[in-house]
CSV table of C-alpha atoms and ligand atoms in Angstrom, one decimal:
chain,number,residue,atom,x,y,z
A,1148,UNK,CA,-13.0,0.7,30.7
A,1149,UNK,CA,-14.0,-1.2,33.8
A,1150,UNK,CA,-14.6,-4.7,35.0
A,1151,UNK,CA,-17.3,-6.2,32.9
A,1152,UNK,CA,-15.3,-9.5,32.9
A,1153,UNK,CA,-13.7,-9.4,36.3
A,1154,UNK,CA,-12.8,-12.7,37.8
A,1155,UNK,CA,-13.6,-14.6,34.6
A,1156,UNK,CA,-11.2,-17.0,32.9
A,1157,UNK,CA,-11.3,-16.9,29.1
A,1158,UNK,CA,-9.8,-19.0,26.3
A,1159,UNK,CA,-9.7,-17.5,22.9
A,1160,UNK,CA,-8.6,-19.7,20.0
A,1161,UNK,CA,-6.8,-18.3,17.0
A,1162,UNK,CA,-5.9,-15.2,19.0
A,1163,UNK,CA,-2.1,-15.3,18.6
A,1164,UNK,CA,-1.7,-14.6,14.9
A,1165,UNK,CA,-0.7,-11.0,15.1
A,1166,UNK,CA,1.0,-8.3,17.2
A,1167,UNK,CA,-0.3,-4.9,18.2
A,1168,UNK,CA,1.6,-3.2,15.4
A,1169,UNK,CA,1.3,-5.9,12.8
A,1170,UNK,CA,0.9,-4.8,9.2
A,1171,UNK,CA,-2.7,-6.0,8.9
A,1172,UNK,CA,-3.7,-5.2,12.5
A,1173,UNK,CA,-5.0,-7.6,15.1
A,1174,UNK,CA,-7.6,-10.2,14.1
A,1175,UNK,CA,-10.9,-10.7,16.0
A,1176,UNK,CA,-9.2,-13.1,18.4
A,1177,UNK,CA,-6.3,-10.7,19.3
A,1178,UNK,CA,-8.7,-7.7,19.6
A,1179,UNK,CA,-11.0,-9.6,21.9
A,1180,UNK,CA,-8.0,-10.8,24.0
A,1181,UNK,CA,-7.1,-7.1,24.5
A,1182,UNK,CA,-10.6,-6.0,25.4
A,1183,UNK,CA,-11.2,-9.0,27.7
A,1184,UNK,CA,-7.9,-8.1,29.5
A,1185,UNK,CA,-9.0,-4.5,29.8
A,1186,UNK,CA,-12.3,-5.7,31.3
A,1187,UNK,CA,-10.5,-7.6,34.0
A,1188,UNK,CA,-10.5,-11.2,32.6
A,1189,UNK,CA,-7.7,-13.7,32.8
A,1190,UNK,CA,-7.1,-14.5,29.2
A,1191,UNK,CA,-5.6,-17.6,27.6
A,1192,UNK,CA,-4.4,-16.7,24.1
A,1193,UNK,CA,-4.0,-19.8,21.9
A,1194,UNK,CA,-3.0,-20.4,18.3
A,1195,UNK,CA,-1.0,-22.7,16.1
A,1196,UNK,CA,1.3,-19.7,15.4
A,1197,UNK,CA,3.3,-20.1,18.6
A,1198,UNK,CA,6.0,-17.5,17.9
A,1199,UNK,CA,3.7,-14.6,17.3
A,1200,UNK,CA,1.2,-15.9,19.9
A,1201,UNK,CA,3.8,-15.9,22.6
A,1202,UNK,CA,5.0,-12.4,21.6
A,1203,UNK,CA,1.5,-11.1,21.6
A,1204,UNK,CA,0.9,-12.5,25.0
A,1205,UNK,CA,4.1,-10.8,26.2
A,1206,UNK,CA,2.8,-7.5,24.8
A,1207,UNK,CA,-0.4,-8.0,26.9
A,1208,UNK,CA,1.6,-8.8,30.0
A,1209,UNK,CA,3.7,-5.7,29.5
A,1210,UNK,CA,0.5,-3.7,29.7
A,1211,UNK,CA,-0.1,-5.2,33.1
A,1212,UNK,CA,-2.7,-7.8,32.0
A,1213,UNK,CA,-3.2,-11.3,33.1
A,1214,UNK,CA,-2.5,-13.2,29.9
A,1215,UNK,CA,-1.1,-16.6,29.2
A,1216,UNK,CA,-0.2,-18.5,26.0
A,1217,UNK,CA,-1.1,-22.0,25.0
A,1218,UNK,CA,-0.5,-23.8,21.7
A,1219,UNK,CA,-3.8,-25.2,20.4
A,1220,UNK,CA,-4.6,-26.7,17.0
A,1221,UNK,CA,-8.4,-26.6,17.2
A,1222,UNK,CA,-8.8,-29.5,14.8
A,1223,UNK,CA,-7.1,-31.8,17.2
A,1224,UNK,CA,-9.2,-33.4,20.0
A,1225,UNK,CA,-6.1,-34.6,21.9
A,1226,UNK,CA,-4.8,-31.0,22.0
A,1227,UNK,CA,-8.1,-29.8,23.2
A,1228,UNK,CA,-8.2,-32.3,26.0
A,1229,UNK,CA,-4.7,-31.3,27.1
A,1230,UNK,CA,-5.5,-27.6,27.0
A,1231,UNK,CA,-8.7,-28.0,29.0
A,1232,UNK,CA,-7.0,-30.2,31.5
A,1233,UNK,CA,-4.2,-27.6,31.9
A,1234,UNK,CA,-6.8,-24.8,32.4
A,1235,UNK,CA,-8.6,-26.9,35.0
A,1236,UNK,CA,-5.4,-27.5,36.9
A,1237,UNK,CA,-4.0,-24.0,36.7
A,1238,UNK,CA,-7.1,-21.8,36.8
A,1239,UNK,CA,-9.7,-24.1,38.3
A,1240,UNK,CA,-12.4,-23.2,35.8
A,1241,UNK,CA,-13.3,-21.9,32.4
A,1242,UNK,CA,-16.0,-19.1,32.2
A,1243,UNK,CA,-15.6,-18.0,28.6
A,1244,UNK,CA,-14.6,-19.8,25.4
A,1245,UNK,CA,-14.3,-17.9,22.1
A,1246,UNK,CA,-14.0,-20.4,19.2
A,1247,UNK,CA,-12.5,-17.9,16.8
A,1248,UNK,CA,-9.8,-19.9,14.9
A,1249,UNK,CA,-10.7,-20.0,11.3
A,1250,UNK,CA,-9.5,-19.7,7.7
A,1251,UNK,CA,-10.9,-18.2,4.6
A,1252,UNK,CA,-11.9,-20.3,1.7
A,1253,UNK,CA,-12.3,-18.8,-1.7
A,1254,UNK,CA,-13.5,-21.4,-4.2
A,1255,UNK,CA,-16.8,-21.7,-5.9
A,1256,UNK,CA,-18.7,-24.9,-6.3
A,1257,UNK,CA,-16.9,-26.2,-9.4
A,1258,UNK,CA,-13.5,-25.2,-8.2
A,1259,UNK,CA,-13.9,-26.9,-4.8
A,1260,UNK,CA,-12.0,-30.2,-4.4
A,1261,UNK,CA,-12.6,-32.7,-1.6
A,1262,UNK,CA,-9.5,-31.6,0.3
A,1263,UNK,CA,-10.6,-27.9,0.0
A,1264,UNK,CA,-13.9,-28.8,1.5
A,1265,UNK,CA,-12.3,-30.9,4.3
A,1266,UNK,CA,-9.8,-28.3,5.2
A,1267,UNK,CA,-12.1,-25.3,5.7
A,1268,UNK,CA,-14.8,-27.4,7.3
A,1269,UNK,CA,-12.3,-29.1,9.6
A,1270,UNK,CA,-10.9,-25.8,10.9
A,1271,UNK,CA,-14.0,-23.6,10.9
A,1272,UNK,CA,-16.7,-26.2,11.8
A,1273,UNK,CA,-15.1,-29.2,13.4
A,1274,UNK,CA,-12.8,-27.0,15.5
A,1275,UNK,CA,-15.8,-25.2,16.8
A,1276,UNK,CA,-17.6,-28.5,17.6
A,1277,UNK,CA,-14.5,-29.8,19.5
A,1278,UNK,CA,-14.2,-26.6,21.5
A,1279,UNK,CA,-17.8,-26.5,22.4
A,1280,UNK,CA,-17.7,-30.1,23.5
A,1281,UNK,CA,-14.5,-30.0,25.5
A,1282,UNK,CA,-15.0,-26.5,26.9
A,1283,UNK,CA,-18.6,-27.5,27.8
A,1284,UNK,CA,-17.3,-30.5,29.8
A,1285,UNK,CA,-15.2,-28.2,32.0
A,1286,UNK,CA,-17.9,-25.4,32.2
A,1287,UNK,CA,-20.5,-28.0,33.2
A,1288,UNK,CA,-18.6,-28.8,36.4
A,1289,UNK,CA,-19.1,-25.2,37.4
A,1290,UNK,CA,-22.6,-24.8,36.1
A,1291,UNK,CA,-21.6,-21.6,34.3
A,1292,UNK,CA,-20.2,-20.5,31.1
A,1293,UNK,CA,-20.4,-18.5,27.9
A,1294,UNK,CA,-19.3,-20.0,24.6
A,1295,UNK,CA,-19.0,-17.6,21.6
A,1296,UNK,CA,-18.5,-19.1,18.2
A,1297,UNK,CA,-17.2,-16.9,15.5
A,1298,UNK,CA,-19.3,-17.6,12.4
A,1299,UNK,CA,-19.7,-15.1,9.6
A,1300,UNK,CA,-22.4,-13.3,7.7
A,1301,UNK,CA,-21.4,-15.8,5.0
A,1302,UNK,CA,-23.0,-18.4,7.2
A,1303,UNK,CA,-26.3,-16.7,6.7
A,1304,UNK,CA,-26.2,-15.7,3.0
A,1305,UNK,CA,-24.5,-17.1,-0.1
A,1306,UNK,CA,-22.1,-15.4,-2.4
A,1307,UNK,CA,-20.3,-15.9,-5.7
A,1308,UNK,CA,-17.0,-16.1,-4.0
A,1309,UNK,CA,-17.0,-19.4,-2.2
A,1310,UNK,CA,-18.9,-22.5,-1.4
A,1311,UNK,CA,-17.3,-24.6,1.4
A,1312,UNK,CA,-16.7,-21.5,3.5
A,1313,UNK,CA,-20.4,-20.7,3.6
A,1314,UNK,CA,-21.1,-24.3,4.6
A,1315,UNK,CA,-18.5,-24.2,7.4
A,1316,UNK,CA,-20.0,-21.0,8.9
A,1317,UNK,CA,-23.6,-22.1,8.5
A,1318,UNK,CA,-22.7,-25.1,10.5
A,1319,UNK,CA,-21.2,-22.9,13.2
A,1320,UNK,CA,-24.5,-21.0,13.5
A,1321,UNK,CA,-26.7,-24.0,13.7
A,1322,UNK,CA,-24.5,-26.1,16.0
A,1323,UNK,CA,-24.4,-23.1,18.3
A,1324,UNK,CA,-28.2,-23.2,18.5
A,1325,UNK,CA,-28.3,-26.9,19.2
A,1326,UNK,CA,-25.5,-26.6,21.8
A,1327,UNK,CA,-27.4,-23.7,23.5
A,1328,UNK,CA,-30.4,-25.9,24.0
A,1329,UNK,CA,-28.3,-28.9,25.2
A,1330,UNK,CA,-26.1,-26.8,27.6
A,1331,UNK,CA,-28.8,-24.6,29.0
A,1332,UNK,CA,-29.5,-27.0,31.9
A,1333,UNK,CA,-25.9,-26.2,33.0
A,1334,UNK,CA,-26.3,-22.4,32.7
A,1335,UNK,CA,-23.9,-22.5,29.8
A,1336,UNK,CA,-24.8,-20.0,27.0
A,1337,UNK,CA,-23.8,-20.5,23.4
A,1338,UNK,CA,-24.1,-17.8,20.8
A,1339,UNK,CA,-22.5,-17.0,17.5
A,1340,UNK,CA,-21.1,-13.8,16.1
A,1341,UNK,CA,-21.4,-13.1,12.4
A,1342,UNK,CA,-18.9,-10.5,11.2
A,1343,UNK,CA,-19.1,-8.8,7.8
A,1344,UNK,CA,-16.1,-7.9,5.7
A,1345,UNK,CA,-13.1,-7.0,7.9
A,1346,UNK,CA,-9.6,-6.1,6.9
A,1347,UNK,CA,-7.9,-8.5,9.4
A,1348,UNK,CA,-4.8,-10.7,8.7
A,1349,UNK,CA,-7.2,-13.2,7.2
A,1350,UNK,CA,-7.7,-10.9,4.2
A,1351,UNK,CA,-4.4,-9.2,3.6
A,1352,UNK,CA,-5.5,-8.3,0.1
A,1353,UNK,CA,-8.2,-6.0,1.5
A,1354,UNK,CA,-5.2,-3.8,2.4
A,1355,UNK,CA,-2.6,-4.6,-0.2
A,1356,UNK,CA,-5.0,-4.4,-3.1
A,1357,UNK,CA,-7.1,-1.6,-1.7
A,1358,UNK,CA,-7.8,-0.2,-5.2
A,1359,UNK,CA,-8.9,-3.5,-6.8
A,1360,UNK,CA,-12.5,-3.7,-7.9
A,1361,UNK,CA,-13.4,-6.5,-5.5
A,1362,UNK,CA,-12.1,-4.6,-2.5
A,1363,UNK,CA,-13.7,-1.3,-3.5
A,1364,UNK,CA,-16.9,-3.2,-4.4
A,1365,UNK,CA,-17.1,-4.9,-1.0
A,1366,UNK,CA,-16.7,-1.6,0.8
A,1367,UNK,CA,-19.3,0.0,-1.5
A,1368,UNK,CA,-21.8,-2.8,-1.1
A,1369,UNK,CA,-21.7,-2.4,2.7
A,1370,UNK,CA,-24.3,0.1,3.7
A,1371,UNK,CA,-22.0,1.7,6.2
A,1372,UNK,CA,-19.3,1.9,3.5
A,1373,UNK,CA,-16.1,0.3,4.5
A,1374,UNK,CA,-14.7,-2.7,6.3
A,1375,UNK,CA,-15.8,-3.6,9.9
A,1376,UNK,CA,-13.0,-2.7,12.3
A,1377,UNK,CA,-11.8,-5.8,14.3
A,1378,UNK,CA,-12.5,-3.9,17.5
A,1379,UNK,CA,-16.2,-3.7,16.7
A,1380,UNK,CA,-16.3,-7.4,16.6
A,1381,UNK,CA,-14.4,-7.6,19.9
A,1382,UNK,CA,-17.0,-5.4,21.7
A,1383,UNK,CA,-19.8,-7.7,20.5
A,1384,UNK,CA,-17.9,-10.6,21.9
A,1385,UNK,CA,-17.3,-8.8,25.2
A,1386,UNK,CA,-21.1,-8.3,25.5
A,1387,UNK,CA,-21.8,-12.0,24.9
A,1388,UNK,CA,-19.1,-13.0,27.3
A,1389,UNK,CA,-20.3,-10.7,30.1
A,1390,UNK,CA,-23.2,-11.2,32.5
A,1391,UNK,CA,-24.9,-8.3,30.7
A,1392,UNK,CA,-26.1,-11.0,28.3
A,1393,UNK,CA,-27.1,-13.5,30.9
A,1394,UNK,CA,-30.4,-14.3,29.1
A,1395,UNK,CA,-28.9,-14.3,25.6
A,1396,UNK,CA,-28.4,-17.8,24.2
A,1397,UNK,CA,-28.8,-19.6,20.9
A,1398,UNK,CA,-28.7,-16.5,18.8
A,1399,UNK,CA,-26.4,-14.8,16.4
A,1400,UNK,CA,-25.0,-11.3,16.7
A,1401,UNK,CA,-24.6,-9.9,13.2
A,1402,UNK,CA,-21.9,-7.1,13.0
A,1403,UNK,CA,-21.7,-6.4,9.3
A,1404,UNK,CA,-22.2,-2.7,8.7
A,1405,UNK,CA,-25.7,-3.6,7.3
A,1406,UNK,CA,-24.6,-6.0,4.6
A,1407,UNK,CA,-27.2,-8.7,5.3
A,1408,UNK,CA,-30.0,-6.2,5.7
A,1409,UNK,CA,-30.1,-5.8,1.9
B,1107,UNK,CA,-20.6,1.2,35.5
B,1108,UNK,CA,-18.9,4.0,33.7
B,1109,UNK,CA,-19.3,6.3,30.8
B,1110,UNK,CA,-20.2,4.2,27.9
B,1111,UNK,CA,-22.8,6.8,26.8
B,1112,UNK,CA,-21.0,9.9,28.1
B,1113,UNK,CA,-22.1,13.0,26.3
B,1114,UNK,CA,-25.0,11.3,24.4
B,1115,UNK,CA,-28.6,12.6,24.4
B,1116,UNK,CA,-31.2,9.8,24.3
B,1117,UNK,CA,-35.0,9.8,23.9
B,1118,UNK,CA,-36.8,6.6,25.0
B,1119,UNK,CA,-40.5,6.3,24.2
B,1120,UNK,CA,-42.8,4.4,26.5
B,1121,UNK,CA,-40.2,4.7,29.3
B,1122,UNK,CA,-42.4,6.3,31.9
B,1123,UNK,CA,-45.0,3.6,32.7
B,1124,UNK,CA,-43.6,2.4,36.0
B,1125,UNK,CA,-41.6,3.4,39.1
B,1126,UNK,CA,-38.6,1.7,40.6
B,1127,UNK,CA,-40.7,-0.1,43.1
B,1128,UNK,CA,-43.7,-0.7,40.9
B,1129,UNK,CA,-45.5,-4.0,41.6
B,1130,UNK,CA,-44.6,-5.4,38.1
B,1131,UNK,CA,-41.1,-3.9,37.9
B,1132,UNK,CA,-39.8,-1.5,35.3
B,1133,UNK,CA,-40.4,-2.2,31.6
B,1134,UNK,CA,-37.7,-2.2,29.0
B,1135,UNK,CA,-38.0,1.5,28.5
B,1136,UNK,CA,-37.6,2.4,32.2
B,1137,UNK,CA,-34.8,-0.2,32.7
B,1138,UNK,CA,-33.0,1.3,29.7
B,1139,UNK,CA,-33.5,4.8,31.0
B,1140,UNK,CA,-31.8,3.8,34.2
B,1141,UNK,CA,-28.9,2.1,32.6
B,1142,UNK,CA,-28.4,4.9,30.1
B,1143,UNK,CA,-28.3,7.4,33.0
B,1144,UNK,CA,-25.7,5.2,34.8
B,1145,UNK,CA,-23.6,5.2,31.6
B,1146,UNK,CA,-23.6,9.0,31.5
B,1147,UNK,CA,-26.3,9.8,29.0
B,1148,UNK,CA,-28.8,12.7,29.2
B,1149,UNK,CA,-32.1,10.8,29.1
B,1150,UNK,CA,-35.5,12.1,27.9
B,1151,UNK,CA,-38.1,9.8,29.4
B,1152,UNK,CA,-41.4,10.0,27.4
B,1153,UNK,CA,-44.8,8.3,27.7
B,1154,UNK,CA,-48.5,8.9,27.5
B,1155,UNK,CA,-48.7,8.1,31.2
B,1156,UNK,CA,-47.6,11.6,32.4
B,1157,UNK,CA,-48.1,11.2,36.2
B,1158,UNK,CA,-45.9,8.1,36.6
B,1159,UNK,CA,-43.5,9.3,33.9
B,1160,UNK,CA,-42.9,12.5,35.8
B,1161,UNK,CA,-42.5,10.6,39.1
B,1162,UNK,CA,-40.1,8.1,37.5
B,1163,UNK,CA,-38.0,11.0,36.1
B,1164,UNK,CA,-38.0,12.5,39.6
B,1165,UNK,CA,-36.7,9.2,40.9
B,1166,UNK,CA,-33.9,9.3,38.4
B,1167,UNK,CA,-33.0,12.9,39.2
B,1168,UNK,CA,-32.9,12.1,42.9
B,1169,UNK,CA,-30.2,9.5,42.1
B,1170,UNK,CA,-28.2,12.4,40.6
B,1171,UNK,CA,-29.0,11.6,37.0
B,1172,UNK,CA,-29.6,13.9,34.1
B,1173,UNK,CA,-33.2,12.9,33.2
B,1174,UNK,CA,-36.1,14.9,31.7
B,1175,UNK,CA,-39.7,14.1,31.1
B,1176,UNK,CA,-41.8,14.8,28.0
B,1177,UNK,CA,-45.3,13.7,27.1
B,1178,UNK,CA,-45.2,11.8,23.8
B,1179,UNK,CA,-48.0,9.8,22.1
B,1180,UNK,CA,-45.9,8.1,19.4
B,1181,UNK,CA,-48.8,7.7,17.1
B,1182,UNK,CA,-49.2,11.5,16.8
B,1183,UNK,CA,-46.9,13.2,14.3
B,1184,UNK,CA,-47.7,16.7,15.7
B,1185,UNK,CA,-46.5,15.6,19.1
B,1186,UNK,CA,-43.3,14.2,17.5
B,1187,UNK,CA,-42.7,17.5,15.8
B,1188,UNK,CA,-43.3,19.5,18.9
B,1189,UNK,CA,-40.9,17.3,20.9
B,1190,UNK,CA,-38.1,17.1,18.3
B,1191,UNK,CA,-38.3,20.5,16.5
B,1192,UNK,CA,-40.1,22.6,19.1
C,203,LIG,N1,-12.0,-11.0,8.4
C,203,LIG,C1,-13.2,-11.2,7.9
C,203,LIG,O1,-13.6,-10.5,7.0
C,203,LIG,C2,-14.1,-12.3,8.6
C,203,LIG,C3,-15.4,-12.2,8.4
C,203,LIG,C4,-16.3,-13.1,9.0
C,203,LIG,C5,-15.8,-14.1,9.8
C,203,LIG,N2,-14.4,-14.2,10.0
C,203,LIG,C6,-14.0,-15.2,10.9
C,203,LIG,O2,-13.4,-14.7,12.1
C,203,LIG,C7,-12.5,-15.6,12.6
C,203,LIG,C8,-11.2,-14.8,12.9
C,203,LIG,O3,-10.6,-14.4,11.7
C,203,LIG,P1,-9.8,-13.1,11.6
C,203,LIG,O4,-10.4,-12.3,10.4
C,203,LIG,O5,-9.6,-12.4,12.8
C,203,LIG,O6,-8.4,-13.6,10.9
C,203,LIG,P2,-7.0,-14.1,11.6
C,203,LIG,O7,-6.3,-14.8,10.5
C,203,LIG,O8,-6.4,-12.9,12.3
C,203,LIG,O9,-7.4,-15.1,12.7
C,203,LIG,C9,-7.5,-16.5,12.5
C,203,LIG,C10,-6.5,-17.1,13.5
C,203,LIG,O10,-6.7,-18.5,13.5
C,203,LIG,C11,-5.5,-19.2,13.6
C,203,LIG,N3,-5.7,-20.6,13.1
C,203,LIG,C12,-5.9,-21.0,11.9
C,203,LIG,N4,-6.0,-22.4,11.9
C,203,LIG,C13,-6.0,-22.8,13.2
C,203,LIG,C14,-6.1,-24.0,13.9
C,203,LIG,N5,-6.3,-25.1,13.2
C,203,LIG,N6,-6.0,-24.0,15.2
C,203,LIG,C15,-5.8,-22.9,15.9
C,203,LIG,N7,-5.7,-21.7,15.3
C,203,LIG,C16,-5.8,-21.6,14.0
C,203,LIG,C17,-4.6,-18.4,12.7
C,203,LIG,O11,-3.2,-18.6,13.1
C,203,LIG,C18,-5.0,-16.9,13.1
C,203,LIG,O12,-4.3,-16.4,14.2
C,203,LIG,C19,-12.3,-16.7,11.7
C,203,LIG,O13,-13.1,-17.8,12.1
C,203,LIG,C20,-12.9,-16.2,10.4
C,203,LIG,O14,-13.4,-17.2,9.5
C,203,LIG,C21,-13.6,-13.3,9.4
């Protein structure tokens, strides 16, 4: 591949949770970090999982890539400020921010407690808000930027499986649209990506219980029959990060094997 | 750019309505034809506007690309059959 992201500085949250040969593969963040590096970007891997995050960053460097690690709990505004200050000091700018950190939430309406609601909405939705705000402040100085928020097809549709997760991802999609309008004067684009079912570290049971009816069912219900490979999400993110999508803002890129077309 | 569409054969309808230096620029079809070529695809430009379509295809060939022109009125099933099945 070539230099679709040459000269760009990118921060990807939740991208340090797995290694290249991890049992459940790389997540969307790690896969994007790899593709961003291949496309010539300087990549800041960040996560709350510092051991693996640091190791993964080492793996990227061993491949000759320009990768750095930074601890960042996306629910914590103070940590965001520190991270953004460090990026400004060490790299001088931020071109791309991928708000990818997130958790799953599998509880239906009546099972959901207030702490359940708060946890999934804090990480998936508030984390994304803080990143868009703090990242936007630095990008604004340069009048340039692309923010990619990882939502989910479950931010568009409902399911039997969960309630607060849907709310958290729906919030990501709509806040991205509002931010796209508010940041357009600064030439900062904001889009969301809506993945379908993917067998990442987030869903280990997709692999460990590959014969279970829910796993088989989810693959079968997907028109392209199977789980979306993490790398397919990474390519969508590369597109939104690159200047190829200079006029794309305030939209959502659905990569779900056709699930939501039904 | 490199070979993101290497080895692919692509048909783009309505892609022959303008030339590179046309007054109003290329349309989406023509722009796509150009990018597809750059990415290594074999591109079939098609349109109802045969004069310009053929000239545009020539322009692509002069750039060293693998481009071909075919007349196609997309509302006409017989023409579709002729183009796709022969
Ligand atoms: N896997 C799927 O089927 C799927 C589908 C749609 C959307 N998503 C979304 O994609 C994103 C990436 O998930 P993934 O599937 O790659 O899983 P993943 O578990 O590999 O990635 C999530 C990462 O976020 C990190 N993280 C969790 N809480 C954090 C916090 N507070 N601060 C910083 N980092 C934190 C984790 O350590 C992990 O590395 C998530 O937002 C997820 O909701 C996943």
